[in-house]
Tab-separated table of C-alpha atoms in Angstrom:
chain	number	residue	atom	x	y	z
A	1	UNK	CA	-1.886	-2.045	23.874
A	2	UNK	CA	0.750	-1.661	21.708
A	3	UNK	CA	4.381	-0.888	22.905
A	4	UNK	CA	5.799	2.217	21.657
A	5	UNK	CA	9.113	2.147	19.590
A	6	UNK	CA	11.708	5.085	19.460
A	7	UNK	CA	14.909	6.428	17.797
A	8	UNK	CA	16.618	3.905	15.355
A	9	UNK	CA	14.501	0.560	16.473
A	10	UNK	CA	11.386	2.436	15.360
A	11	UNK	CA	12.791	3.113	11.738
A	12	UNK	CA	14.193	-0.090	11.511
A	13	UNK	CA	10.432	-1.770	12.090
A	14	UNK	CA	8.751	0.802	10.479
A	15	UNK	CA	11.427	-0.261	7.356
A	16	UNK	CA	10.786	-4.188	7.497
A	17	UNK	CA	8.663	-4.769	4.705
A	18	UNK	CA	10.831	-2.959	2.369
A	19	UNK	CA	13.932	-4.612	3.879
A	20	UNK	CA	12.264	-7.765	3.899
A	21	UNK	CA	11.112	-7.214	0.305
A	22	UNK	CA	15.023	-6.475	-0.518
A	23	UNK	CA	15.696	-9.899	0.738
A	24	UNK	CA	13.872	-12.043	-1.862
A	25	UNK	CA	14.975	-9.933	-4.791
A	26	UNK	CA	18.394	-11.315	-3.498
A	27	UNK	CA	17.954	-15.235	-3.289
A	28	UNK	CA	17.186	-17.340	-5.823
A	29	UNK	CA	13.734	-15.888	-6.460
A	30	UNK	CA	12.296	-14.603	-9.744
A	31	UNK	CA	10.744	-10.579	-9.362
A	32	UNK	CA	9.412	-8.086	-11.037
A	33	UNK	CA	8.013	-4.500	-10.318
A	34	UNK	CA	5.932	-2.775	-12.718
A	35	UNK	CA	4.440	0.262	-11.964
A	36	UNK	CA	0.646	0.221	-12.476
A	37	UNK	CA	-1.267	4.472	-12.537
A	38	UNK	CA	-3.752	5.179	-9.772
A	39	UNK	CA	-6.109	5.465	-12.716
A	40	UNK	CA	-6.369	1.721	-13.395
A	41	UNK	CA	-5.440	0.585	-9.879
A	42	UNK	CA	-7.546	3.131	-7.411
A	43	UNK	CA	-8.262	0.793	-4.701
A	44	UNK	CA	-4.295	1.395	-3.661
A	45	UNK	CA	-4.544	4.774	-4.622
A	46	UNK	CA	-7.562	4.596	-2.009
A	47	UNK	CA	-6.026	2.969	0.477
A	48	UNK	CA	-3.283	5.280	0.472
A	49	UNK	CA	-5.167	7.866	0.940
A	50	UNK	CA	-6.826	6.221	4.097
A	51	UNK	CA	-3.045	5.779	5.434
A	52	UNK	CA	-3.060	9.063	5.780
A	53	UNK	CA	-5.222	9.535	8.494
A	54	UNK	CA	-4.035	6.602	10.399
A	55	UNK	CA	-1.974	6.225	12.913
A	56	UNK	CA	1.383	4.742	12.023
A	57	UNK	CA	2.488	1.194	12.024
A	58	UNK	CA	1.335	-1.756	9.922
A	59	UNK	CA	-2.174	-2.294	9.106
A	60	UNK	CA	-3.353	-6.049	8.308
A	61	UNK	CA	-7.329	-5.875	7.058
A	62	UNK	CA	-9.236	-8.999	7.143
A	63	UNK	CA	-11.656	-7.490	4.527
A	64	UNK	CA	-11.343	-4.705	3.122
A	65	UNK	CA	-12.196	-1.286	4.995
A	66	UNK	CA	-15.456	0.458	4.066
A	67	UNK	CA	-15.689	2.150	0.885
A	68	UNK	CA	-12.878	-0.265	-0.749
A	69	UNK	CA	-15.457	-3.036	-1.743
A	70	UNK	CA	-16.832	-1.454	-4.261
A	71	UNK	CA	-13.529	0.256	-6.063
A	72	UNK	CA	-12.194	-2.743	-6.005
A	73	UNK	CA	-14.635	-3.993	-7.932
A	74	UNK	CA	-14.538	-1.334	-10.663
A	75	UNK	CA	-10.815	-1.950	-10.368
A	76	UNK	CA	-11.266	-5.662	-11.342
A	77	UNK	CA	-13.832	-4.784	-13.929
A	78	UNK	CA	-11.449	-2.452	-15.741
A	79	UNK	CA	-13.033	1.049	-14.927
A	80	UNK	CA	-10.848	4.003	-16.015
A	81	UNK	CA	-10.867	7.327	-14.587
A	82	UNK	CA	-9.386	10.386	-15.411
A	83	UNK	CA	-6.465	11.938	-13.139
A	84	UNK	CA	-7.219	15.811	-13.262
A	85	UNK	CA	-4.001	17.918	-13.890
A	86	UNK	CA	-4.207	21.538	-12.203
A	87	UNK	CA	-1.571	23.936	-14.248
C-alpha cells in the first residue's frame, strides 16, 4: 500500500518531475519545448483525459492503457482531427 503524503511534503513530490525537469534545463544540457495541438498529438490529449479519473500520484504504464493503442497509432500515422469550438 502506498503511504499517504500531507501538507508541504505532498506538493513537493507531487512537484518532482517539473522540478526535476527545471534541473536539466540548468546544466550543461541542450532543451527545447515546443508545443504540439491535441489535434496532431491525441494520445496525450487522451491520456490526460484518463488522469482525470485517477487517483493522484505518478502513473508509470508498461504498455499503454486500453484504448491508447490504437490513437497512438493514428497519431504516428499523421491523422488530423478537428477540435470543435462552441461560441
Amino acid at each position: 500500500m502506498k503511504p499517504k503524503i500531507n501538507g508541504p511534503a505532498k506538493i513537493q513530490s507531487d512537484l518532482f518531475p517539473c522540478t526535476s525537469t527545471r534541473v536539466c534545463w540548468k546544466s550543461s544540457w541542450d532543451c527545447s519545448i515546443f508545443h504540439v495541438f491535441r489535434e496532431v498529438n491525441f494520445a496525450a490529449d487522451s491520456l490526460a483525459k484518463m488522469g482525470h479519473e485517477m487517483e493522484m500520484g505518478i502513473h508509470c504504464f508498461v504498455l499503454p492503457p486500453g484504448g491508447i493503442t490504437g490513437v497512438l497509432q493514428e497519431d504516428r500515422d499523421g491523422l488530423l482531427r478537428s477540435r470543435l469550438i462552441y461560441v
